[in-house]
Amino acid sequence: MRRALIPALMPLASILLLLALWQGATLTIGGRLLPGPLVVAQALLREAESGALFHHMGVTLLRVLAAFALAMSIGVGLGLPMGRSPFVDRLFGPWLVFFLNLPALVVIVLAYVWFGLTEAAAIGAVAVNKIPNTVVLVRAGARAIDEGLVDMARVYRLSPADRLRHVLLPQLTPTIAAAARSGLALIWKIVLVVELLGRSDGVGFQINLLFQTFDVAGILAYTIAFVAVVQLLEYGVLQPVERHCQRWRRMPAEA
Amino acid sequence: MRGLALSAAAGEVVALVGPSGCGKTTALGIVAGLDRAFDGMVEIGPRPDGGAAKLGYVFQEPRLLPWRSVRQNLALALPRPLRRGPAVGAMLDALELTAFADRFPTQLSLGMARRVALARAFVVEPDLLLMDEPFVSLDEPTALRLRTLLTQLLDRRPATVLLVTHNLREALALADRLLLLAPSPGRVVAEVPVTVPRAARDDGTVEALRRDLLSRPEPAFRLLA
């Protein structure tokens, strides 16, 4: 009983400890620089009641999802052939090194300069920041693909689409899941930056406004709300999808 | 391998027998079109109806897709329009796999997995069937059971078969003709027709044929011992 209860209560205890430390810090530093948990909760409620919270979070979330989908599909589309073919790898390898080392801020500023302060420029800039990382992960996964199954697919004349869906992608599931997890976390952080620099809505835009009025409680309220949403995506969408794709691994073996 | 020449008539079962390292698997890979780095020629005749010959391949390991069910593994070998047709169910029935249709290959024993690989090779109704040690590392009763199933399948729907094996009994039980291979360079050193009809080859007949081969004086047969 005790053994089962303690691990279940640990996350709760961990959060309570964090809140206590936060409250303690507020009392030491002062509520203006670091508002306490209650004040932040009030700010969160205020923003939710006015509808601003949901509007800005919704807009940001859509940008995150668009950039995520773009980055993952292009990342897999480039990483898979690079891992499978030494020729393609040598052709695009140097490009990859260049883009891996390109600072996010440079990409964002150049995208706005070249394509204007548009939605496409914002989402594209975020995707370009994530693509090289996805390519590196997927390329490594593609190098480990089982050639025996690829030969089998050739003998039985599977179409290229079937080979991708039934032979190649299932082998890349763990890699793609890892890329998706790190991708979601990275992308939403960069989305806030593009919003701050060149959009007139979204969490990043809102945080810029709150910064100008020195509303620390508001900034923390938006931050906490968005961290919660990203965690919800991770547990509610990414992990169930990954479990579904990997269900064959957990089947009990036949006696 | 050098100077390896072999031909098989339509519907003939040819066994390639020899020690490891004489290029048996490589030969199958070349015939299947998997291995293109060779000098030579492979010619596969058309079907009686004029279409291109269909190929079945039973690999040395079952090579099933672990993330697809037994049924899906069979269906994927077929062209898309036939996948939902009756062929998959009928083949599962014929090999007594119906109860396992929704299992994943990770849940199967090696014997069952090899049986699924056999079903996959036959579900495409192959004209040319390549088999690479299809019953290796199975216990003798399981191997015998699979051999019987293979014989039944071939009786119902004949195919030209190239069977690679190092098991002389298996070759004598299944093949119309044995080609004995020797290593470095891999080449055919002897050819042995088996005239007893396949249905009439019981354990005693196979054993007698084997003794006869092992007692032949030519050097080619000494490799078998």
Coordinates of C-alpha atoms in Angstrom, one line a residue:
Chain A
M1 CA 0.0 0.0 0.0
R2 CA 2.7 2.5 1.1
R3 CA 4.9 1.4 -1.8
A4 CA 2.2 2.1 -4.3
L5 CA 1.1 5.4 -2.8
I6 CA 4.5 7.1 -2.4
P7 CA 5.4 7.1 -6.1
A8 CA 1.9 8.3 -7.0
L9 CA 2.1 11.2 -4.6
M10 CA 5.7 12.3 -5.6
P11 CA 4.8 14.5 -8.5
L12 CA 2.3 16.3 -6.4
A13 CA 4.8 16.8 -3.6
S14 CA 7.3 18.0 -6.1
I15 CA 4.9 20.7 -7.4
L16 CA 4.0 21.7 -3.8
L17 CA 7.7 22.1 -3.0
L18 CA 8.2 24.3 -6.1
L19 CA 5.2 26.5 -5.1
A20 CA 6.5 26.8 -1.5
L21 CA 10.0 27.8 -2.8
W22 CA 8.3 30.3 -5.2
Q23 CA 6.3 31.8 -2.4
G24 CA 9.4 32.0 -0.2
A25 CA 11.3 33.8 -3.0
T26 CA 8.4 36.2 -3.4
L27 CA 8.6 37.1 0.3
T28 CA 12.4 37.7 0.1
I29 CA 12.6 39.6 -3.2
G30 CA 9.2 41.4 -3.1
G31 CA 6.0 40.9 -5.0
R32 CA 6.7 43.5 -7.7
L33 CA 9.7 41.7 -9.2
L34 CA 8.3 38.2 -8.5
P35 CA 4.6 38.0 -7.9
G36 CA 3.5 35.0 -5.8
P37 CA 1.6 32.0 -7.0
L38 CA -1.8 33.5 -5.9
V39 CA -1.3 36.8 -7.7
V40 CA -0.3 34.9 -10.9
A41 CA -3.3 32.7 -10.6
Q42 CA -5.5 35.8 -10.4
A43 CA -3.8 37.2 -13.5
L44 CA -4.4 33.9 -15.3
L45 CA -8.1 34.1 -14.3
R46 CA -8.3 37.7 -15.4
E47 CA -6.8 37.0 -18.9
A48 CA -9.1 33.9 -19.2
E49 CA -12.2 35.9 -18.4
S50 CA -11.5 38.6 -20.9
G51 CA -10.9 35.8 -23.5
A52 CA -7.5 37.2 -24.4
L53 CA -5.7 34.1 -23.0
F54 CA -7.6 31.7 -25.2
H55 CA -7.3 33.9 -28.3
H56 CA -3.5 34.4 -28.0
M57 CA -2.9 30.8 -27.0
G58 CA -5.0 29.5 -29.8
V59 CA -3.1 31.6 -32.4
T60 CA 0.2 30.5 -31.0
L61 CA -0.8 26.8 -30.9
L62 CA -1.9 26.9 -34.5
R63 CA 1.5 28.3 -35.5
V64 CA 3.3 25.7 -33.4
L65 CA 1.3 22.9 -35.1
A66 CA 1.9 24.3 -38.6
A67 CA 5.6 24.7 -38.0
F68 CA 5.8 21.3 -36.4
A69 CA 4.0 19.5 -39.2
L70 CA 6.2 21.3 -41.8
A71 CA 9.5 20.6 -39.9
M72 CA 8.7 16.9 -39.3
S73 CA 7.6 16.1 -42.9
I74 CA 10.5 18.0 -44.5
G75 CA 12.9 16.6 -41.9
V76 CA 11.8 13.0 -42.5
G77 CA 11.7 13.6 -46.3
L78 CA 15.4 14.7 -46.3
G79 CA 16.7 12.5 -43.5
L80 CA 15.4 9.2 -44.8
P81 CA 17.1 9.5 -48.3
M82 CA 20.3 10.9 -46.7
G83 CA 20.4 7.8 -44.4
R84 CA 19.7 5.4 -47.2
S85 CA 21.9 6.8 -49.9
P86 CA 25.6 7.8 -49.5
F87 CA 25.3 10.0 -52.6
V88 CA 22.4 12.0 -51.2
D89 CA 24.2 12.2 -47.9
R90 CA 27.3 13.6 -49.5
L91 CA 25.2 16.0 -51.6
F92 CA 23.3 17.6 -48.7
G93 CA 25.7 16.9 -45.8
P94 CA 27.5 20.3 -46.0
W95 CA 24.1 22.1 -46.2
L96 CA 23.1 20.3 -43.1
V97 CA 26.2 21.5 -41.2
F98 CA 25.5 25.1 -42.3
F99 CA 21.8 25.1 -41.2
L100 CA 22.6 23.3 -37.9
N101 CA 24.8 26.2 -37.0
L102 CA 22.6 29.0 -38.1
P103 CA 21.3 31.0 -35.1
A104 CA 17.4 31.0 -34.8
L105 CA 17.4 34.8 -34.6
V106 CA 19.2 35.2 -37.9
V107 CA 16.7 32.9 -39.7
I108 CA 13.8 34.8 -38.2
V109 CA 15.1 38.3 -39.1
L110 CA 16.1 37.3 -42.6
A111 CA 12.7 35.6 -43.2
Y112 CA 10.9 38.8 -42.2
V113 CA 13.3 40.9 -44.3
W114 CA 12.9 38.7 -47.4
F115 CA 9.2 37.7 -47.2
G116 CA 7.7 40.5 -45.1
L117 CA 6.0 40.4 -41.8
T118 CA 3.7 37.6 -42.9
E119 CA 2.3 34.4 -41.4
A120 CA 4.2 32.3 -43.9
A121 CA 7.5 33.9 -43.1
A122 CA 6.9 33.4 -39.4
I123 CA 6.0 29.7 -39.6
G124 CA 8.7 29.0 -42.3
A125 CA 11.3 30.6 -40.1
V126 CA 10.4 28.4 -37.1
A127 CA 10.3 25.2 -39.3
V128 CA 13.8 26.0 -40.7
N129 CA 15.1 26.1 -37.2
K130 CA 13.9 22.6 -36.4
I131 CA 14.4 20.8 -39.8
P132 CA 18.2 20.3 -39.5
N133 CA 17.8 18.6 -36.1
T134 CA 15.1 16.3 -37.4
V135 CA 17.2 15.4 -40.4
V136 CA 20.2 14.5 -38.2
L137 CA 18.0 12.2 -36.0
V138 CA 16.1 10.6 -38.9
R139 CA 19.3 10.1 -40.9
A140 CA 20.9 8.1 -38.0
G141 CA 17.7 6.1 -37.7
A142 CA 17.6 5.4 -41.5
R143 CA 21.2 4.1 -41.4
A144 CA 20.1 1.3 -39.1
I145 CA 17.3 0.0 -41.3
D146 CA 17.1 -3.7 -41.7
E147 CA 18.2 -4.5 -45.2
G148 CA 16.7 -8.0 -45.1
L149 CA 13.2 -6.5 -44.9
V150 CA 14.1 -4.1 -47.7
D151 CA 15.1 -7.0 -49.9
M152 CA 11.9 -8.8 -48.9
A153 CA 9.9 -5.7 -50.1
R154 CA 11.8 -5.7 -53.4
V155 CA 11.1 -9.4 -54.0
Y156 CA 7.4 -9.0 -53.4
R157 CA 7.3 -5.8 -55.5
L158 CA 5.9 -3.5 -52.8
S159 CA 5.1 -0.1 -54.3
P160 CA 7.3 2.8 -53.1
A161 CA 4.4 4.1 -51.0
D162 CA 3.9 0.7 -49.4
R163 CA 7.6 0.3 -48.7
L164 CA 7.6 3.7 -47.0
R165 CA 4.5 3.0 -44.9
H166 CA 5.0 -0.7 -44.0
V167 CA 8.8 -1.2 -44.2
L168 CA 10.7 2.0 -43.6
L169 CA 8.6 4.3 -41.4
P170 CA 7.8 1.6 -38.8
Q171 CA 11.5 1.1 -38.3
L172 CA 11.9 4.9 -37.8
T173 CA 9.1 5.2 -35.3
P174 CA 11.4 5.5 -32.2
T175 CA 13.6 8.1 -34.0
I176 CA 10.6 10.1 -35.2
A177 CA 9.0 10.0 -31.7
A178 CA 12.3 11.4 -30.2
A179 CA 12.4 14.1 -32.9
A180 CA 8.8 15.0 -32.3
R181 CA 9.3 15.4 -28.5
S182 CA 12.3 17.6 -28.7
G183 CA 10.7 19.3 -31.7
L184 CA 7.6 20.4 -29.9
A185 CA 9.6 21.8 -27.0
L186 CA 11.9 23.7 -29.3
I187 CA 9.3 24.9 -31.7
W188 CA 7.0 26.6 -29.2
K189 CA 9.9 28.5 -27.8
I190 CA 10.9 29.8 -31.2
V191 CA 7.3 30.6 -32.1
L192 CA 7.2 33.1 -29.2
V193 CA 10.3 34.8 -30.6
V194 CA 8.8 35.2 -34.1
E195 CA 5.6 36.5 -32.6
L196 CA 7.5 39.0 -30.5
L197 CA 9.5 40.3 -33.5
G198 CA 6.8 40.4 -36.2
R199 CA 3.3 39.4 -35.3
S200 CA 0.4 41.3 -33.8
D201 CA -1.1 38.4 -31.8
G202 CA -0.1 35.2 -30.0
V203 CA 1.6 34.6 -26.7
G204 CA 4.9 36.1 -27.8
F205 CA 3.2 39.3 -28.8
Q206 CA 1.3 39.4 -25.5
I207 CA 4.4 38.9 -23.5
N208 CA 6.1 41.8 -25.3
L209 CA 3.1 44.0 -24.3
L210 CA 3.2 42.8 -20.7
F211 CA 7.0 43.4 -20.6
Q212 CA 6.4 47.0 -21.7
T213 CA 3.9 47.6 -18.8
F214 CA 6.2 45.6 -16.4
D215 CA 3.4 43.1 -15.7
V216 CA 5.4 40.1 -14.4
A217 CA 2.3 38.4 -13.1
G218 CA 0.8 38.4 -16.6
I219 CA 4.0 37.1 -18.2
L220 CA 4.2 34.2 -15.7
A221 CA 0.4 33.5 -16.2
Y222 CA 0.9 33.1 -20.0
T223 CA 4.0 31.0 -19.5
I224 CA 2.4 28.6 -17.1
A225 CA -0.7 28.3 -19.3
F226 CA 1.4 27.5 -22.3
V227 CA 3.7 25.0 -20.6
A228 CA 0.5 23.2 -19.5
V229 CA -0.8 23.1 -23.0
V230 CA 2.4 21.7 -24.4
Q231 CA 2.5 19.0 -21.7
L232 CA -1.1 18.1 -22.6
L233 CA 0.0 17.7 -26.2
E234 CA 2.8 15.4 -25.1
Y235 CA 0.8 13.2 -22.8
G236 CA -2.5 13.4 -24.7
V237 CA -1.3 13.1 -28.3
L238 CA 2.4 12.3 -28.8
Q239 CA 2.6 9.5 -26.3
P240 CA -0.6 7.7 -27.2
V241 CA 0.3 7.8 -30.9
E242 CA 3.7 6.4 -30.1
R243 CA 2.3 3.7 -27.9
H244 CA -0.1 2.7 -30.8
C245 CA 2.8 2.5 -33.3
Q246 CA 4.8 0.4 -30.9
R247 CA 2.1 -2.0 -29.7
W248 CA 3.6 -5.0 -31.5
R249 CA 6.6 -4.8 -29.2
R250 CA 4.6 -5.3 -26.1
M251 CA 2.6 -8.3 -27.2
P252 CA 3.3 -11.3 -24.9
A253 CA 5.3 -14.0 -26.6
E254 CA 3.7 -17.3 -27.5
A255 CA 4.6 -20.1 -25.1
Chain B
M1 CA 31.5 -18.2 -57.7
R2 CA 32.7 -18.9 -61.2
G3 CA 31.1 -20.5 -64.2
L4 CA 27.9 -21.4 -62.3
A5 CA 25.3 -22.5 -64.9
L6 CA 22.0 -24.0 -64.0
S7 CA 18.6 -24.3 -65.5
A8 CA 15.2 -25.5 -64.3
A9 CA 12.3 -26.7 -66.4
A10 CA 8.8 -25.2 -65.6
G11 CA 7.4 -27.0 -62.5
E12 CA 10.7 -28.6 -61.6
V13 CA 12.1 -28.6 -58.1
V14 CA 15.9 -28.2 -58.1
A15 CA 17.9 -28.5 -54.9
L16 CA 21.2 -26.7 -54.6
V17 CA 23.2 -28.8 -52.1
G18 CA 26.6 -27.9 -50.7
P19 CA 28.6 -26.7 -47.8
S20 CA 28.4 -23.2 -46.6
G21 CA 30.5 -20.7 -48.5
C22 CA 29.8 -22.1 -52.0
G23 CA 27.6 -19.3 -53.0
K24 CA 24.1 -20.9 -52.7
T25 CA 22.5 -17.8 -51.1
T26 CA 24.3 -15.5 -53.5
A27 CA 23.0 -17.5 -56.4
L28 CA 19.4 -17.1 -55.2
G29 CA 20.0 -13.4 -54.7
I30 CA 21.2 -13.1 -58.3
V31 CA 18.1 -15.0 -59.6
A32 CA 15.8 -12.8 -57.5
G33 CA 17.4 -9.6 -58.9
L34 CA 18.5 -8.5 -55.4
D35 CA 22.2 -8.8 -56.2
R36 CA 23.2 -6.9 -59.4
A37 CA 27.0 -6.9 -59.0
F38 CA 27.7 -10.0 -61.1
D39 CA 28.8 -10.9 -64.6
G40 CA 26.4 -13.2 -66.3
M41 CA 22.8 -13.6 -67.3
V42 CA 19.5 -14.7 -65.6
E43 CA 16.7 -15.6 -67.9
I44 CA 13.2 -16.2 -66.5
G45 CA 10.6 -17.4 -69.0
P46 CA 7.2 -15.9 -69.3
R47 CA 4.0 -17.4 -67.8
P48 CA 1.9 -19.7 -70.0
D49 CA -0.5 -16.7 -70.4
G50 CA 2.4 -14.5 -71.5
G51 CA 2.6 -12.4 -68.4
A52 CA 5.8 -11.8 -66.4
A53 CA 6.7 -14.7 -64.0
K54 CA 5.8 -14.1 -60.4
L55 CA 8.4 -14.6 -57.7
G56 CA 8.2 -16.1 -54.3
Y57 CA 11.1 -16.0 -51.9
V58 CA 11.4 -17.9 -48.6
F59 CA 14.5 -16.3 -46.9
Q60 CA 16.8 -18.0 -44.4
E61 CA 15.2 -15.9 -41.6
P62 CA 11.5 -15.5 -41.9
R63 CA 11.8 -11.8 -42.6
L64 CA 8.3 -10.9 -41.6
L65 CA 7.3 -7.3 -40.8
P66 CA 7.2 -7.4 -37.0
W67 CA 4.8 -4.5 -36.8
R68 CA 2.2 -6.0 -39.0
S69 CA -0.1 -8.9 -38.2
V70 CA 0.3 -12.3 -39.8
R71 CA -2.7 -11.5 -42.1
Q72 CA -1.2 -8.2 -43.1
N73 CA 2.2 -9.8 -43.8
L74 CA 0.5 -12.0 -46.3
A75 CA -1.7 -9.4 -47.8
L76 CA 1.2 -7.0 -48.3
A77 CA 2.9 -9.5 -50.7
L78 CA -0.1 -9.1 -53.0
P79 CA -0.9 -6.3 -55.4
R80 CA -3.3 -3.8 -53.7
P81 CA -6.6 -4.9 -55.4
L82 CA -6.1 -8.5 -54.3
R83 CA -5.3 -7.7 -50.6
R84 CA -8.9 -7.8 -49.4
G85 CA -9.8 -10.8 -51.7
P86 CA -10.2 -14.4 -50.6
A87 CA -6.6 -15.5 -51.3
V88 CA -5.1 -14.5 -47.9
G89 CA -7.8 -16.3 -45.9
A90 CA -7.6 -19.4 -48.1
M91 CA -3.8 -19.5 -47.7
L92 CA -4.0 -19.0 -43.9
D93 CA -6.5 -21.9 -43.9
A94 CA -4.3 -24.2 -46.0
L95 CA -1.4 -23.7 -43.6
E96 CA -3.5 -23.9 -40.5
L97 CA -2.6 -20.3 -39.6
T98 CA -6.2 -18.9 -39.2
A99 CA -6.0 -18.9 -35.4
F100 CA -2.8 -16.8 -35.6
A101 CA -4.1 -14.4 -38.3
D102 CA -4.2 -11.4 -35.9
R103 CA -1.0 -12.1 -34.0
F104 CA 2.2 -10.2 -34.5
P105 CA 5.3 -12.1 -35.7
T106 CA 7.0 -11.3 -32.3
Q107 CA 4.4 -13.6 -30.7
L108 CA 5.2 -16.6 -32.9
S109 CA 7.7 -19.4 -32.4
L110 CA 10.4 -19.8 -35.1
G111 CA 8.4 -22.8 -36.6
M112 CA 5.2 -20.7 -36.9
A113 CA 7.1 -17.7 -38.3
R114 CA 8.7 -20.0 -41.0
R115 CA 5.2 -21.3 -41.8
V116 CA 3.9 -17.7 -42.2
A117 CA 6.9 -17.0 -44.5
L118 CA 5.9 -20.1 -46.6
A119 CA 2.3 -18.9 -46.7
R120 CA 3.5 -15.5 -47.9
A121 CA 5.6 -17.0 -50.7
F122 CA 2.6 -19.1 -51.9
V123 CA -0.1 -16.5 -51.6
V124 CA 1.4 -14.6 -54.5
E125 CA 0.9 -17.8 -56.6
P126 CA 4.6 -17.9 -57.6
D127 CA 5.8 -19.3 -60.9
L128 CA 9.4 -19.3 -59.5
L129 CA 9.9 -20.0 -55.9
L130 CA 13.3 -19.4 -54.3
M131 CA 13.8 -21.1 -50.9
D132 CA 17.0 -20.5 -48.8
E133 CA 17.3 -23.1 -46.1
P134 CA 13.6 -22.7 -45.3
F135 CA 13.5 -25.3 -42.5
V136 CA 16.9 -24.7 -40.9
S137 CA 17.3 -24.6 -37.1
L138 CA 13.9 -26.2 -36.5
D139 CA 13.4 -29.4 -34.5
E140 CA 13.0 -32.5 -36.7
P141 CA 9.2 -33.0 -36.2
T142 CA 8.5 -29.3 -37.0
A143 CA 10.7 -29.4 -40.0
L144 CA 9.0 -32.6 -41.2
R145 CA 5.6 -31.0 -40.7
L146 CA 6.6 -27.9 -42.8
R147 CA 8.1 -30.2 -45.5
T148 CA 4.8 -32.0 -45.8
L149 CA 2.9 -28.8 -46.0
L150 CA 5.3 -27.6 -48.8
T151 CA 4.7 -30.8 -50.7
Q152 CA 1.0 -30.4 -50.4
L153 CA 1.2 -26.8 -51.6
L154 CA 3.3 -27.8 -54.6
D155 CA 1.0 -30.6 -55.5
R156 CA -2.0 -28.2 -55.6
R157 CA -0.1 -25.5 -57.4
P158 CA 3.1 -26.5 -59.1
A159 CA 5.9 -23.9 -59.3
T160 CA 9.5 -24.0 -60.4
V161 CA 11.5 -24.2 -57.2
L162 CA 15.2 -23.5 -56.4
L163 CA 15.7 -24.9 -53.0
V164 CA 19.0 -24.1 -51.2
T165 CA 19.9 -26.5 -48.4
H166 CA 22.8 -28.3 -46.8
N167 CA 20.4 -31.0 -45.6
L168 CA 20.7 -34.0 -48.0
R169 CA 17.6 -35.7 -46.6
E170 CA 15.5 -32.6 -47.2
A171 CA 16.8 -32.2 -50.7
L172 CA 16.1 -35.9 -51.5
A173 CA 12.6 -35.7 -50.0
L174 CA 11.6 -32.6 -52.1
A175 CA 13.6 -32.2 -55.2
D176 CA 13.3 -33.6 -58.8
R177 CA 17.0 -32.9 -59.3
L178 CA 19.9 -32.2 -57.0
L179 CA 22.8 -30.0 -58.0
L180 CA 25.9 -30.6 -55.8
L181 CA 28.0 -27.4 -55.3
A182 CA 31.6 -27.1 -54.2
P183 CA 33.2 -24.0 -52.8
S184 CA 35.9 -21.6 -54.0
P185 CA 35.0 -21.0 -56.7
G186 CA 31.4 -21.9 -56.2
R187 CA 30.4 -24.3 -59.0
V188 CA 28.2 -27.3 -59.8
V189 CA 30.2 -30.5 -59.4
A190 CA 27.5 -33.1 -59.9
E191 CA 23.9 -33.5 -60.9
V192 CA 21.6 -36.1 -59.5
P193 CA 18.1 -36.7 -60.8
V194 CA 15.6 -38.2 -58.4
T195 CA 13.3 -40.5 -60.3
V196 CA 11.1 -41.7 -57.5
P197 CA 7.8 -39.7 -57.5
R198 CA 7.7 -37.2 -54.6
A199 CA 4.5 -38.7 -53.2
A200 CA 6.2 -42.2 -52.9
R201 CA 9.3 -40.9 -51.0
D202 CA 8.9 -42.1 -47.4
D203 CA 11.6 -42.0 -44.8
G204 CA 12.9 -45.4 -45.9
T205 CA 13.2 -44.3 -49.6
V206 CA 14.9 -41.1 -48.7
E207 CA 17.4 -42.9 -46.5
A208 CA 18.2 -45.4 -49.2
L209 CA 18.7 -42.7 -51.8
R210 CA 21.0 -40.9 -49.3
R211 CA 23.1 -44.0 -48.6
D212 CA 23.4 -44.6 -52.3
L213 CA 24.7 -41.0 -52.9
L214 CA 27.2 -41.2 -50.0
S215 CA 28.6 -44.5 -51.3
R216 CA 29.4 -43.1 -54.7
P217 CA 33.2 -43.1 -55.4
E218 CA 33.5 -39.7 -57.3
P219 CA 35.1 -36.9 -55.4
A220 CA 32.1 -34.7 -55.8
F221 CA 30.1 -36.9 -53.4
R222 CA 32.7 -36.9 -50.8
L223 CA 31.8 -33.3 -50.0
L224 CA 28.4 -34.6 -48.8
A225 CA 29.8 -36.7 -45.9

